[in-house]
Amino acid sequence: TSGNPNMSVSYLLGLGMIACTIPDHPEARQWAEPAIRRMERWLDEDVGPHGEWIESAHYAHVTGSMLVAFAIAAQNAGFCDYSGDERLKRLMLYLAKQYTPPDPSRGGHRLNPPLGRANAGERPGLAGAVARLTATTDPEYSRMMQWVWQQTGHSYLIYDDRLAGTEYIYLDPTLPAEQPD
């Protein structure tokens, strides 16, 4: 690993995603196992009790995009199901809670905050992917994440193109939304 979680996550889970694209291949499950083991380790060791993550806002969204993309791919491949995983949901809620109040200079949308290095003021679509992932396993959580996604103006920005263009199919603006307390 590089010491930068977003780089390590991107590489290791990217290899797992390749296996998920061909789940019928006789070796696919074996190829996915290292990614599943590492995903488990990251969720166990690096997500804090309140969802804290070890990177700042932008890079945490980069990492989160890969974690969610792998969760989607692994579920679709039938390898494992992270849609109800409390560790992943805590992390995604932690990121969602960091969004700024509606910014009139950015169309009244909520943005990722100017914390740490790299880009700030972007409108990530990660909450929309999480809303779809959790829609059946945790409808209440999904509605909250859908509301967060609405607040970004239904942005389809998934960092590093992790969903390879399928975000326009996967994210669903018609899912129920509810403002959290």
Coordinates of C-alpha atoms in Angstrom, one line a residue:
T1 CA 0.0 0.0 0.0
S2 CA 1.1 3.5 -0.7
G3 CA 0.3 5.1 2.6
N4 CA -2.4 7.1 0.9
P5 CA -5.7 5.2 1.5
N6 CA -7.3 6.5 -1.7
M7 CA -4.5 5.1 -3.8
S8 CA -4.4 1.7 -2.1
V9 CA -8.2 1.4 -2.1
S10 CA -8.3 2.3 -5.8
Y11 CA -5.7 -0.3 -6.8
L12 CA -6.8 -3.2 -4.6
L13 CA -10.6 -2.8 -5.0
G14 CA -10.1 -2.1 -8.7
L15 CA -8.7 -5.5 -9.1
G16 CA -11.6 -7.0 -7.3
M17 CA -14.0 -5.1 -9.5
I18 CA -12.5 -6.7 -12.6
A19 CA -13.3 -10.1 -11.0
C20 CA -16.9 -8.9 -10.3
T21 CA -17.4 -8.1 -14.0
I22 CA -16.9 -11.7 -14.9
P23 CA -18.4 -13.6 -12.0
D24 CA -19.0 -16.7 -14.0
H25 CA -15.3 -17.2 -14.7
P26 CA -14.0 -20.2 -12.8
E27 CA -11.3 -18.0 -11.1
A28 CA -13.4 -14.9 -10.4
R29 CA -14.2 -15.6 -6.8
Q30 CA -10.6 -16.3 -6.1
W31 CA -9.6 -13.1 -7.8
A32 CA -12.1 -11.1 -5.7
E33 CA -11.1 -12.6 -2.4
P34 CA -8.1 -10.3 -1.7
A35 CA -10.3 -7.2 -2.4
I36 CA -13.0 -8.5 -0.1
R37 CA -10.4 -9.2 2.7
R38 CA -8.9 -5.8 2.3
M39 CA -12.4 -4.1 2.2
E40 CA -13.2 -5.9 5.5
R41 CA -9.9 -4.7 7.0
W42 CA -10.5 -1.1 5.9
L43 CA -14.0 -1.1 7.3
D44 CA -12.9 -2.7 10.5
E45 CA -9.8 -0.8 11.2
D46 CA -10.1 2.6 9.5
V47 CA -13.7 3.6 10.0
G48 CA -14.1 5.2 13.4
P49 CA -17.1 4.7 15.7
H50 CA -18.9 7.7 14.3
G51 CA -17.8 7.0 10.7
E52 CA -14.6 9.0 10.8
W53 CA -12.1 8.4 8.0
I54 CA -8.4 9.2 7.9
E55 CA -8.5 11.4 4.9
S56 CA -9.9 14.9 4.3
A57 CA -13.1 15.7 2.5
H58 CA -12.1 15.3 -1.2
Y59 CA -9.8 12.3 -0.7
A60 CA -12.3 10.7 1.6
H61 CA -14.9 11.0 -1.2
V62 CA -12.4 9.4 -3.6
T63 CA -11.9 6.5 -1.3
G64 CA -15.6 6.3 -0.5
S65 CA -16.4 6.2 -4.3
M66 CA -14.2 3.1 -4.6
L67 CA -15.6 1.4 -1.5
V68 CA -19.2 2.0 -2.7
A69 CA -18.4 1.0 -6.3
F70 CA -16.8 -2.2 -5.1
A71 CA -19.8 -2.8 -2.8
I72 CA -22.2 -2.4 -5.8
A73 CA -20.0 -4.7 -8.0
A74 CA -19.6 -7.4 -5.3
Q75 CA -23.3 -7.4 -4.7
N76 CA -24.2 -7.6 -8.4
A77 CA -21.6 -10.5 -8.8
G78 CA -23.1 -12.3 -5.8
F79 CA -19.8 -12.4 -4.0
C80 CA -20.9 -10.4 -0.9
D81 CA -23.4 -7.8 0.1
Y82 CA -22.4 -4.5 1.8
S83 CA -25.8 -2.9 1.3
G84 CA -26.6 -3.3 5.0
D85 CA -23.0 -2.9 6.4
E86 CA -23.1 -0.6 9.4
R87 CA -19.4 0.4 9.0
L88 CA -19.9 1.5 5.4
K89 CA -23.1 3.3 6.3
R90 CA -21.4 5.1 9.2
L91 CA -18.6 6.3 6.9
M92 CA -21.0 7.5 4.2
L93 CA -23.1 9.3 6.8
Y94 CA -20.0 11.0 8.2
L95 CA -19.1 12.3 4.7
A96 CA -22.7 13.4 4.1
K97 CA -22.8 15.4 7.3
Q98 CA -19.8 17.4 6.2
Y99 CA -21.5 19.0 3.2
T100 CA -21.8 22.7 3.4
P101 CA -25.1 24.6 3.9
P102 CA -26.7 25.5 0.6
D103 CA -24.3 27.8 -1.2
P104 CA -26.1 30.7 -3.2
S105 CA -22.9 31.1 -5.3
R106 CA -23.2 27.5 -6.4
G107 CA -26.9 27.3 -7.4
G108 CA -28.0 26.8 -3.8
H109 CA -26.4 23.4 -3.7
R110 CA -24.6 21.7 -0.8
L111 CA -20.9 21.0 -1.5
N112 CA -18.1 19.0 0.0
P113 CA -16.2 21.3 2.4
P114 CA -12.8 23.0 2.1
L115 CA -11.1 20.6 4.5
G116 CA -7.5 19.4 3.9
R117 CA -5.8 19.4 0.5
A118 CA -7.2 19.0 -3.0
N119 CA -10.6 20.0 -4.4
A120 CA -13.3 21.7 -2.3
G121 CA -16.7 23.0 -3.3
E122 CA -17.5 20.0 -5.6
R123 CA -20.9 18.3 -5.6
P124 CA -20.2 14.6 -5.3
G125 CA -22.9 12.1 -6.3
L126 CA -21.7 9.5 -3.8
A127 CA -24.8 9.9 -1.6
G128 CA -27.0 9.0 -4.6
A129 CA -25.1 5.8 -5.1
V130 CA -25.4 4.9 -1.5
A131 CA -29.1 5.7 -1.5
R132 CA -29.6 3.2 -4.3
L133 CA -27.3 0.6 -2.7
T134 CA -29.3 0.7 0.6
A135 CA -32.8 1.2 -0.8
T136 CA -34.0 -2.2 0.1
T137 CA -31.8 -3.1 3.1
D138 CA -32.3 0.2 5.0
P139 CA -35.1 2.3 3.4
E140 CA -34.9 5.0 6.1
Y141 CA -31.2 5.5 5.6
S142 CA -31.6 5.4 1.8
R143 CA -34.2 8.2 2.0
M144 CA -31.8 10.3 4.0
M145 CA -28.9 9.8 1.6
Q146 CA -31.3 10.5 -1.3
W147 CA -32.1 13.8 0.3
V148 CA -28.4 14.6 0.6
W149 CA -28.0 13.7 -3.1
Q150 CA -30.9 16.0 -4.0
Q151 CA -29.1 18.8 -2.1
T152 CA -26.2 18.5 -4.5
G153 CA -28.5 19.1 -7.4
H154 CA -28.5 15.3 -8.3
S155 CA -24.8 15.5 -9.2
Y156 CA -23.5 12.4 -11.0
L157 CA -19.9 13.1 -10.0
I158 CA -18.4 9.8 -8.8
Y159 CA -14.7 10.4 -8.3
D160 CA -12.3 8.8 -10.7
D161 CA -15.2 7.5 -12.8
R162 CA -15.5 4.5 -10.6
L163 CA -18.8 3.5 -12.0
A164 CA -17.5 3.9 -15.6
G165 CA -20.4 5.8 -16.9
T166 CA -23.1 3.5 -15.3
E167 CA -23.8 6.2 -12.6
Y168 CA -26.3 7.6 -15.1
I169 CA -28.1 4.3 -14.9
Y170 CA -27.4 3.3 -11.3
L171 CA -28.2 6.5 -9.4
D172 CA -32.0 7.0 -9.3
P173 CA -33.5 10.5 -8.8
T174 CA -36.9 8.9 -8.3
L175 CA -36.0 7.1 -5.1
P176 CA -37.9 8.5 -2.0
A177 CA -36.1 11.2 -0.1
E178 CA -36.5 12.6 3.4
Q179 CA -34.7 15.4 5.2
P180 CA -32.9 14.0 8.2
D181 CA -33.5 15.4 11.7

